[in-house]
Every structure is written in C-alpha cells, then in structure tokens.
PDB file of C-alpha atoms in Angstrom:
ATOM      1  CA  UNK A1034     -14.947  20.756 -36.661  1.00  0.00           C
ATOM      2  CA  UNK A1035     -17.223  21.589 -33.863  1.00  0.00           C
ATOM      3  CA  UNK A1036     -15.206  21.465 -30.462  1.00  0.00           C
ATOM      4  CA  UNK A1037     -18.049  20.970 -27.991  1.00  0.00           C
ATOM      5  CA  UNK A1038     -21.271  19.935 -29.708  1.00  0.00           C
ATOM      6  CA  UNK A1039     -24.449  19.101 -27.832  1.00  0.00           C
ATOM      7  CA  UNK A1040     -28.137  17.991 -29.222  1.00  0.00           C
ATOM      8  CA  UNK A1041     -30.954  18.573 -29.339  1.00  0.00           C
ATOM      9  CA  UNK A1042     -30.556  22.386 -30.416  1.00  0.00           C
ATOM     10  CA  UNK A1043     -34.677  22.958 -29.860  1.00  0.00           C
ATOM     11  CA  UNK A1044     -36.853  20.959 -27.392  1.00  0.00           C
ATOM     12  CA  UNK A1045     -40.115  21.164 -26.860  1.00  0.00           C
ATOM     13  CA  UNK A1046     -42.378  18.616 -24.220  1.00  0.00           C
ATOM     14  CA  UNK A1047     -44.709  18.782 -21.896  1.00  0.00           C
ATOM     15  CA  UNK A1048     -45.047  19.228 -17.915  1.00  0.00           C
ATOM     16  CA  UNK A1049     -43.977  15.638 -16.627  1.00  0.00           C
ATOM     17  CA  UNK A1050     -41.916  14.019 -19.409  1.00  0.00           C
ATOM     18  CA  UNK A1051     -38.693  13.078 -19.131  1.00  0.00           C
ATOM     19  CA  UNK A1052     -36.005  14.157 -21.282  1.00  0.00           C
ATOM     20  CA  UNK A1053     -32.355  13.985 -22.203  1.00  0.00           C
ATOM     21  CA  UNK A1054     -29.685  16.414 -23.795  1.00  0.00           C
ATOM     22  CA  UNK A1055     -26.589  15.273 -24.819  1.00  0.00           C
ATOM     23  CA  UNK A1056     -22.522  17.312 -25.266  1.00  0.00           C
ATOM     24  CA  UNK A1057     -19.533  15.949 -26.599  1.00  0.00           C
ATOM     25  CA  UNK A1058     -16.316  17.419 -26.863  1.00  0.00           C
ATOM     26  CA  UNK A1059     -13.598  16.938 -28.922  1.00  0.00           C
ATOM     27  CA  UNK A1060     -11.067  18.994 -26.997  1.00  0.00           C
ATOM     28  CA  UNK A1061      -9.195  16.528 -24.811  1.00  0.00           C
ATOM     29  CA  UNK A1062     -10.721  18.378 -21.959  1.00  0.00           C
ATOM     30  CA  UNK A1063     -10.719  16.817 -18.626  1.00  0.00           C
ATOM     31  CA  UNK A1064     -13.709  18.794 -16.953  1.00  0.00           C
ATOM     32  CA  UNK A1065     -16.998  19.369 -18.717  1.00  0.00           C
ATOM     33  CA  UNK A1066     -19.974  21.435 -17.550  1.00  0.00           C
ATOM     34  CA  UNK A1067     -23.706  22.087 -17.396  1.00  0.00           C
ATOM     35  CA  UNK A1068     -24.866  25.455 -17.240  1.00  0.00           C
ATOM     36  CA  UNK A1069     -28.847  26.963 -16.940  1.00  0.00           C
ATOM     37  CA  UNK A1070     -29.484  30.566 -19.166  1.00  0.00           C
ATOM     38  CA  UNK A1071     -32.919  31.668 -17.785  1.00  0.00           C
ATOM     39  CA  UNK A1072     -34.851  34.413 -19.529  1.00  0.00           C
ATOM     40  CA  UNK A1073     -32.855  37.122 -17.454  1.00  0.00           C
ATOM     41  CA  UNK A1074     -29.604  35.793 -19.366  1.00  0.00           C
ATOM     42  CA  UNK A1075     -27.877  34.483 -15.801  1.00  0.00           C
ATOM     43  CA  UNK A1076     -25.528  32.067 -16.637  1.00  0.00           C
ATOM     44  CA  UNK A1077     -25.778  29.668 -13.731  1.00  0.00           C
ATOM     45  CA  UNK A1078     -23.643  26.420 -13.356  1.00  0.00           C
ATOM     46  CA  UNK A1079     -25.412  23.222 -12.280  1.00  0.00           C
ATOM     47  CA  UNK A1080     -22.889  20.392 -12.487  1.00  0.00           C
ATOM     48  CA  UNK A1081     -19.403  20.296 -13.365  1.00  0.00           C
ATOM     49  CA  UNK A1082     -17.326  16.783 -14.198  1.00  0.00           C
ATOM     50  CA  UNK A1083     -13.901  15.858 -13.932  1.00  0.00           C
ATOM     51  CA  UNK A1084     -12.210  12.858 -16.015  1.00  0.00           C
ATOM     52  CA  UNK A1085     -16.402  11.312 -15.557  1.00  0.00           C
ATOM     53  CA  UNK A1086     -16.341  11.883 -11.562  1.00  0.00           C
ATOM     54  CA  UNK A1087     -18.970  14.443 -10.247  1.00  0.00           C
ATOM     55  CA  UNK A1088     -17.096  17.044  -9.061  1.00  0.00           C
ATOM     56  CA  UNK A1089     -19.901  20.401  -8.261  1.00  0.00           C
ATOM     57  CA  UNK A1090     -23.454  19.611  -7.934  1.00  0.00           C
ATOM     58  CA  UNK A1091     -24.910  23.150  -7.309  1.00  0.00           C
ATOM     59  CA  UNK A1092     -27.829  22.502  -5.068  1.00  0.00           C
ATOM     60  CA  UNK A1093     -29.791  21.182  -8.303  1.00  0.00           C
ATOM     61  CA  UNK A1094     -33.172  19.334  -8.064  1.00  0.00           C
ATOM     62  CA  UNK A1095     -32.724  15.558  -8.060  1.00  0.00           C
ATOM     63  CA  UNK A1096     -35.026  15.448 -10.741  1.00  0.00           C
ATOM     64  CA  UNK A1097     -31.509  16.302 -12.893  1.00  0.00           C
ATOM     65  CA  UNK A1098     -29.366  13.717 -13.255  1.00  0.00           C
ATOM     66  CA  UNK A1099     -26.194  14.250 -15.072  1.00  0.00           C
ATOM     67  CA  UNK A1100     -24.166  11.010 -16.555  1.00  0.00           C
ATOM     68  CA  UNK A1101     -20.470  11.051 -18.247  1.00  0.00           C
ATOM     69  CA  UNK A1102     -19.743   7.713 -19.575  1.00  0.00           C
ATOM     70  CA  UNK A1103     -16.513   8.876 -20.547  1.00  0.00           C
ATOM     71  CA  UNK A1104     -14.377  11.976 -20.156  1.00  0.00           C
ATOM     72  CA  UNK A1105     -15.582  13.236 -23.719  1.00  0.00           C
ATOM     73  CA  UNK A1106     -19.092  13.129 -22.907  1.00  0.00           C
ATOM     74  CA  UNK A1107     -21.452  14.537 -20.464  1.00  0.00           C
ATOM     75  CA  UNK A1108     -25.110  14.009 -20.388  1.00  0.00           C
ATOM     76  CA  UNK A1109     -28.333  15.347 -18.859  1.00  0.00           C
ATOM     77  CA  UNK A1110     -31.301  13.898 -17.970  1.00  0.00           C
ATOM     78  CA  UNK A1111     -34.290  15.707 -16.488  1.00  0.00           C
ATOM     79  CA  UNK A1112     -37.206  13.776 -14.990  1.00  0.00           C
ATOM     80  CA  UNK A1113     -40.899  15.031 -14.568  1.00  0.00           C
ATOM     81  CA  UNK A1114     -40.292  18.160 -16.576  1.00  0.00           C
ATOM     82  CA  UNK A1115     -41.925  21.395 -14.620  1.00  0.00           C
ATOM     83  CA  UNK A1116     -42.801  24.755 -16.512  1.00  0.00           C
ATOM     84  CA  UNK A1117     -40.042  26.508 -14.637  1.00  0.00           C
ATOM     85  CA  UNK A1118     -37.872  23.913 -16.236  1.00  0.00           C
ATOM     86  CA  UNK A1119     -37.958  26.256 -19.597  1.00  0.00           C
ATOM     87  CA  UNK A1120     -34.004  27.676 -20.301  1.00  0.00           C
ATOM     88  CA  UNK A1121     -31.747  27.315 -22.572  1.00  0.00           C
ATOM     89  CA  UNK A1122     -29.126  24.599 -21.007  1.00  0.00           C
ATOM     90  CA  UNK A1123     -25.190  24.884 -22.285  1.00  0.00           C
ATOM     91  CA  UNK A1124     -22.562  22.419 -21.647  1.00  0.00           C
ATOM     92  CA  UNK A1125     -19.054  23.497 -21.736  1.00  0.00           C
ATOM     93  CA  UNK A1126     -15.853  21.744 -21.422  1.00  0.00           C
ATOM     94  CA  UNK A1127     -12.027  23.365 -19.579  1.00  0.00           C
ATOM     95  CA  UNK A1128      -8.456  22.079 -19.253  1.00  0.00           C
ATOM     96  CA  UNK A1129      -8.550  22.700 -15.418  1.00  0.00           C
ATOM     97  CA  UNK A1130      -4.900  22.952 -14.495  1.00  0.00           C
ATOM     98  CA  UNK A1131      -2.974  22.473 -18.015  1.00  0.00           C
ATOM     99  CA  UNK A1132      -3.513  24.768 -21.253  1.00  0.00           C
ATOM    100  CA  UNK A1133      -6.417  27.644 -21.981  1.00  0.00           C
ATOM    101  CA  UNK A1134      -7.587  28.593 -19.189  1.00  0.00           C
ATOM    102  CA  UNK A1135     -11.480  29.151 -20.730  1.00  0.00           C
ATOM    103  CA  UNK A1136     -14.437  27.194 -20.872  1.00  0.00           C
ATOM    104  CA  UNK A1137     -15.499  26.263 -24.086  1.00  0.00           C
ATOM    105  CA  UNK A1138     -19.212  26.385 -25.074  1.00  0.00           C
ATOM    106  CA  UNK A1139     -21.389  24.338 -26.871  1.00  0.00           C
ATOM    107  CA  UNK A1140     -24.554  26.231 -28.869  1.00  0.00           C
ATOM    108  CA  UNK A1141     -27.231  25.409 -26.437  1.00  0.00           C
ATOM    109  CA  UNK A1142     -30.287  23.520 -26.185  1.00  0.00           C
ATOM    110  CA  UNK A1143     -33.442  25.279 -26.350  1.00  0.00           C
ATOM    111  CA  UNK A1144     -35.863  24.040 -23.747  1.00  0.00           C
ATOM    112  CA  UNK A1145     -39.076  24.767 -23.446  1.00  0.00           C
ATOM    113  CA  UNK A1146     -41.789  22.784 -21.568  1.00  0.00           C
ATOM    114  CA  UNK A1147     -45.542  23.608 -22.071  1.00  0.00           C
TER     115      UNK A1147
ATOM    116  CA  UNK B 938     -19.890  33.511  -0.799  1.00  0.00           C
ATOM    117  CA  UNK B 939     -19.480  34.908  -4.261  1.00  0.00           C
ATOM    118  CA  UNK B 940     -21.006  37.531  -6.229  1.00  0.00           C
ATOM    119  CA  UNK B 941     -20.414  39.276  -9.669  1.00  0.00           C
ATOM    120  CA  UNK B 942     -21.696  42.792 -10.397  1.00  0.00           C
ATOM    121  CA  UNK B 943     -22.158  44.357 -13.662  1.00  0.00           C
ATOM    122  CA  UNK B 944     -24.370  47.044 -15.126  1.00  0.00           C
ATOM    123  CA  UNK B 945     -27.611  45.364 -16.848  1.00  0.00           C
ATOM    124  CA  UNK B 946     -27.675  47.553 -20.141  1.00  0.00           C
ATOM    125  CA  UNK B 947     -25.108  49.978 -22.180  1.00  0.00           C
ATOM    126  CA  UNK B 948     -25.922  52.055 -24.851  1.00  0.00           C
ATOM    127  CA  UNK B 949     -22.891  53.751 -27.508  1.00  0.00           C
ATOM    128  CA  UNK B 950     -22.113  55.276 -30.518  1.00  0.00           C
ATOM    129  CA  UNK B 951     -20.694  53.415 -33.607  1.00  0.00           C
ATOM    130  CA  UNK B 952     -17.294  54.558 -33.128  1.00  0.00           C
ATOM    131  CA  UNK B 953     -16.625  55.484 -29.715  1.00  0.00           C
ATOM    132  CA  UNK B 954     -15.099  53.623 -26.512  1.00  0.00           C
ATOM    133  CA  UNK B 955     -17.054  52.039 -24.168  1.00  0.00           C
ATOM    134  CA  UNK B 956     -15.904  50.536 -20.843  1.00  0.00           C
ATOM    135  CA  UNK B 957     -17.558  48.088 -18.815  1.00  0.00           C
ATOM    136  CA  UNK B 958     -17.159  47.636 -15.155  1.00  0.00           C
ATOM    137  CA  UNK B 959     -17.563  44.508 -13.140  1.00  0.00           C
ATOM    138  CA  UNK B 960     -16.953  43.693  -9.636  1.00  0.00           C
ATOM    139  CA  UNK B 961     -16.279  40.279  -7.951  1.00  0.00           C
ATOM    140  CA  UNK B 962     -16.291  38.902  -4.673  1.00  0.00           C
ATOM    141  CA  UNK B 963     -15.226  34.957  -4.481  1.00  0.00           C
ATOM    142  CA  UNK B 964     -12.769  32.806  -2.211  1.00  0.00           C
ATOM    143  CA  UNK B 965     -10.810  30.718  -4.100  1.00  0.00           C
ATOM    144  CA  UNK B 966      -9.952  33.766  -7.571  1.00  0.00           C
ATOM    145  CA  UNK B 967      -8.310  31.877 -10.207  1.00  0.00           C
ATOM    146  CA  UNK B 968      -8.788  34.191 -13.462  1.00  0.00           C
ATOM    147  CA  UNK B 969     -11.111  36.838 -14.511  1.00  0.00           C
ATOM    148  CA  UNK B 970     -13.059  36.042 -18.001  1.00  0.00           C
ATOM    149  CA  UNK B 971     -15.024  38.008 -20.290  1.00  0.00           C
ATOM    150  CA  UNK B 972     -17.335  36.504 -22.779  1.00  0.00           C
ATOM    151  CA  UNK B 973     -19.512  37.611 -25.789  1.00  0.00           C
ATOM    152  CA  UNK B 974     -22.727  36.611 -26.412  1.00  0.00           C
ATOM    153  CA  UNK B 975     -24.945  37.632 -29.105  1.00  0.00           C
ATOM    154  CA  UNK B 976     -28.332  36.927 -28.683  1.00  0.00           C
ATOM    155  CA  UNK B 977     -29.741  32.910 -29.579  1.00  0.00           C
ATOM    156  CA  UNK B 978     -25.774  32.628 -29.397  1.00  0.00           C
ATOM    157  CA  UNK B 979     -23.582  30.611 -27.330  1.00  0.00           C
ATOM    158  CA  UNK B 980     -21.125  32.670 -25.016  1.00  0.00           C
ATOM    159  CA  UNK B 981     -17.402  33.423 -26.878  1.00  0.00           C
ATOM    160  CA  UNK B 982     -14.427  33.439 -24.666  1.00  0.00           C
ATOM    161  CA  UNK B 983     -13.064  37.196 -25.387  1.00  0.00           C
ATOM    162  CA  UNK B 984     -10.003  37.838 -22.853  1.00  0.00           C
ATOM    163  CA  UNK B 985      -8.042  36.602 -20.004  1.00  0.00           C
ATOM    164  CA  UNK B 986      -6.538  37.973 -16.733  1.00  0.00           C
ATOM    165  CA  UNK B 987      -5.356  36.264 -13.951  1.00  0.00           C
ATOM    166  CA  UNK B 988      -2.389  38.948 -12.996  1.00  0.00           C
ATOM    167  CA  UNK B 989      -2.943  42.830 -12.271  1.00  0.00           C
ATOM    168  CA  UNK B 990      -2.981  45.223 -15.238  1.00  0.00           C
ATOM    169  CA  UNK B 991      -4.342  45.256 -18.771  1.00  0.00           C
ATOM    170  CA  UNK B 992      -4.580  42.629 -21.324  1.00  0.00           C
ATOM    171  CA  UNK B 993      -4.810  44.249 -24.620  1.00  0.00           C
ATOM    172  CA  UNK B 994      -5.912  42.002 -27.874  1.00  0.00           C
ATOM    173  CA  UNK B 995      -6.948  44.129 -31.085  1.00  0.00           C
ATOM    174  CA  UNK B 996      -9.905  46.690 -30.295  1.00  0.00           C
ATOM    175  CA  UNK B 997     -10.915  44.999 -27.043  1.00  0.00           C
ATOM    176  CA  UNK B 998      -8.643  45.491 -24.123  1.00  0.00           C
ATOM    177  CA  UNK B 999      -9.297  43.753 -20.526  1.00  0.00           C
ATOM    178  CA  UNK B1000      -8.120  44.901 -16.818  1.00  0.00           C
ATOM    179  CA  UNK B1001      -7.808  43.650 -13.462  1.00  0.00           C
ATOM    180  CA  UNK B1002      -7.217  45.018  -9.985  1.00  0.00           C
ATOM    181  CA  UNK B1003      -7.571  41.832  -7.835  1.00  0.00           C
ATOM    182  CA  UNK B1004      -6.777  43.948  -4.549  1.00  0.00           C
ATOM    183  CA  UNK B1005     -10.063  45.934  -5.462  1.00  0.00           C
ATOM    184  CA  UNK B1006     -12.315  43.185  -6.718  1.00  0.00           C
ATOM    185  CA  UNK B1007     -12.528  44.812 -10.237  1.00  0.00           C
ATOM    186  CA  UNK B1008     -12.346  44.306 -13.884  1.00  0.00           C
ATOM    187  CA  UNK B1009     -13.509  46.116 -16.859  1.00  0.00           C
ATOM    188  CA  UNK B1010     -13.353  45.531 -20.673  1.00  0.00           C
ATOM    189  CA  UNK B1011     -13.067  48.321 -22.978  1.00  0.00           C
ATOM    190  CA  UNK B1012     -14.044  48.058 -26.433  1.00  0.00           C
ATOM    191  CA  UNK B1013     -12.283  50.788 -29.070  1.00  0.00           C
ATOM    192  CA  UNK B1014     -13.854  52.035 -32.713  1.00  0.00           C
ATOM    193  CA  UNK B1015     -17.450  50.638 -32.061  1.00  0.00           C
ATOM    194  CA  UNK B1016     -18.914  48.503 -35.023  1.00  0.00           C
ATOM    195  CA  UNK B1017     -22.107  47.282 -34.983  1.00  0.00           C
ATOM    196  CA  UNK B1018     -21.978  43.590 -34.898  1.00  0.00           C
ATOM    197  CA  UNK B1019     -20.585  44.433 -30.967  1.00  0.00           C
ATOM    198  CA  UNK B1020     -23.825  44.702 -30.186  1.00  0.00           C
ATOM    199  CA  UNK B1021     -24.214  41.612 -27.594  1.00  0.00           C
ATOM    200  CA  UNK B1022     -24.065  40.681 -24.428  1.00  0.00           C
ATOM    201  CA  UNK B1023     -21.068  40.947 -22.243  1.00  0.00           C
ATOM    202  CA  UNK B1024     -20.285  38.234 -19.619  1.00  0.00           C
ATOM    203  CA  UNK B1025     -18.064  38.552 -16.661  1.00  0.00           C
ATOM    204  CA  UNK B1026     -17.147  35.881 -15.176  1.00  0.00           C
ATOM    205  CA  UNK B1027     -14.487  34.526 -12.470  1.00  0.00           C
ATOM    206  CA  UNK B1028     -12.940  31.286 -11.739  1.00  0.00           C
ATOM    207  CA  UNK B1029     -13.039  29.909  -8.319  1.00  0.00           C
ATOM    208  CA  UNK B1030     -10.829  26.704  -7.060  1.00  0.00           C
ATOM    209  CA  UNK B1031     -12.283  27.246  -3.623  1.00  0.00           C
ATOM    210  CA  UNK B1032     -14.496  23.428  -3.752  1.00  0.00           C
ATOM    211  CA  UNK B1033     -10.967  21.522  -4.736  1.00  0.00           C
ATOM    212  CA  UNK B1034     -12.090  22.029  -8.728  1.00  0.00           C
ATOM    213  CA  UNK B1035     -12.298  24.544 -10.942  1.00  0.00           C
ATOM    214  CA  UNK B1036     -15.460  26.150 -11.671  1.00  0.00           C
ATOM    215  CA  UNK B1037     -16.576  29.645 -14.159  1.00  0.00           C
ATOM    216  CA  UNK B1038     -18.681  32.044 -11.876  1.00  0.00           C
ATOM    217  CA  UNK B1039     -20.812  34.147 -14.134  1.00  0.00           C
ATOM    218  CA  UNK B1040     -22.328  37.516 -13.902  1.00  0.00           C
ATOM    219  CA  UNK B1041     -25.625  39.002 -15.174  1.00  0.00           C
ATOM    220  CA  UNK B1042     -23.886  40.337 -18.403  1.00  0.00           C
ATOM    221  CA  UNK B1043     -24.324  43.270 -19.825  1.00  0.00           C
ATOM    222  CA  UNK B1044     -26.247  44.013 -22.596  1.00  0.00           C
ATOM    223  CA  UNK B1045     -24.859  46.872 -24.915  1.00  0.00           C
ATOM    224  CA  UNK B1046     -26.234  48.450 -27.976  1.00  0.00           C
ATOM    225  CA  UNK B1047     -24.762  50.532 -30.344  1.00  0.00           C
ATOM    226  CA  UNK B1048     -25.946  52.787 -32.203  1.00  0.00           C
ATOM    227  CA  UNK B1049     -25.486  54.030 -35.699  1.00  0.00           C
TER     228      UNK B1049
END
C-alpha cells in the first residue's frame, strides 16, 4: 500500500507544452510538498501545502502552478515547458506538529523536455 | 539564510566504518534528518535528531551538536547495497510552517 504515490513515473514533451504531475497520499498528512532533483542530485523544495492552503512558494517561476483540491492531494502543473525544465520532481507529504517527524517521499517523476 | 554542507563523494571498504559530516546553518532548527537514496530511487528517511547526542538504530548511528551546527551519520560493517546517496537535511519553522532543507548529499561507494 503505497503511502505517497505520484504519476506519471517518466515524462517526456517538448519545449512549450504544458504538463501536469499528480501525488496522493494516503498518510493522513496535513502538509504535502514539491521538491526539484536536478542532475547535481540537489534536493530543492518548490512549494509546500498545508490542509490545501499554500503555505512556501520558493521563488518558483509562475509558469508552475501547484493545486491541492484536498488535503490528500497535491498537484503540479507546468506551463510552456523550457529545456532547463528537465529534473526529476518528488512530492512528499509530513505531519507538521503531531507524529513522525519525516517527510515521506513519493518515487518521482522523470521529466525530461526535448 | 540557510545552508547545508556535506562532502560530495565517499569512498570505503566493505566492512569498515564510515562517518559522514554535515554542517547546517538555518534560523528557525527544528530536527536534523538523514536520508538514503539510491540512485533512480526516491530518498528513505534513515534517522532522527532533534536533541544533542547520538541516535543509534542497528548499523547506522546519527549525531547532533546543535551549539556547533553539526551532524554526522556513521554507518558500521559496510555491505554493499549502502552504496547510495546520503542526504542531510534540516527542518526549519522559521516562515510559520514547517519545511525539509536539503543538502547536496553525499555520494558513497563501497568497495568490495
């Protein structure tokens, strides 16, 4: 039973198209998370959530635009894909205040944009 | 502002101890995290300290000096399959919320 589960696992587009990923946990987490893995391996947040209210936007090009229609899920969509858009993207999901104290990952979508 | 240090690359032996160091600076410290990730992998939460001293679970074993800025994990009786990358990370309540600071990682090898 996968705790935080996000699809696609591989995508591949080109320059300008728009595109969406999609995480759900299972967890009864309150706070849920987007993260950017470049090709140097840095682990870099981009958004984080909390009960579906924006909580961290980390200086993230507008063309990013993260939605949580409920606490469970947290999307992203990414307009007019650029080159440098290529990472793989991992959403994660934490108690905040109450229970484990880690972040919980899902397996990562693959993006690459050619 | 906030910054995580850690070497870029370890090599061991299959067997031996290896111990790696990683230093933080952040406003709001709320816990120190390490993470494994092997490679096409996503990161796996390994240990936990959010009070001085060591945390000890099986062959890995975790410390923290919060006065100093500093962590390390040490890993006992190498085995191959610990060949991965090793993320340091810290969280920071400083913007109101909760959020997991990462560092480079480190990426160890070991060697038969």
């Amino acid at each position: 039973d996968t705790a935080v589960s996000q699809t696609p696992k591989y995508l591949v587009t080109q320059m300008g198209n728009d595109k969406s990923i999609k995480c759900e946990q299972n967890l009864g987490h309150d706070t849920m998370y987007w993260y950017k893995q470049d090709s140097k391996k840095f682990l870099k947040i981009m958004f984080s959530y909390n009960n579906k209210e924006l909580i961290i936007n980390e200086t993230v090009p507008n063309r990013f635009s993260p939605k949580s229609p409920d606490k469970a899920h947290l999307n992203l969509h990414i307009n007019s894909l650029e080159l440098g858009d290529s990472a793989v993207y991992f959403c994660a999901s934490s108690q905040g205040t109450r229970g484990a104290p880690e972040a919980f990952f899902g397996q990562g979508t693959r993006l690459t944009v050619v | 502002g906030q910054n995580i240090d850690q070497p870029t690359e370890m090599t061991a032996t299959e067997g031996a101890i290896v111990q790696i160091n990683c230093t933080y600076q952040t406003s709001g410290f709320n816990g120190l995290f390490w993470y494994q990730q092997h490679a096409g992998e996503a990161p796996t939460f390994l240990s936990y300290n959010v009070l001085d001293g060591l945390e000890e679970k099986g062959r890995f074993s975790s410390f923290l000096s919060r006065s100093k800025g500093y962590s390390y994990l040490l890993l006992k009786e190498l085995q191959m399959k610990d060949s991965a990358s090793y993320l340091c990370a810290v969280r920071d309540q400083a913007s109101g919320t909760y959020k997991y600071i990462f560092g480079t990682g480190t990426r160890l090898k070991v060697l038969a």
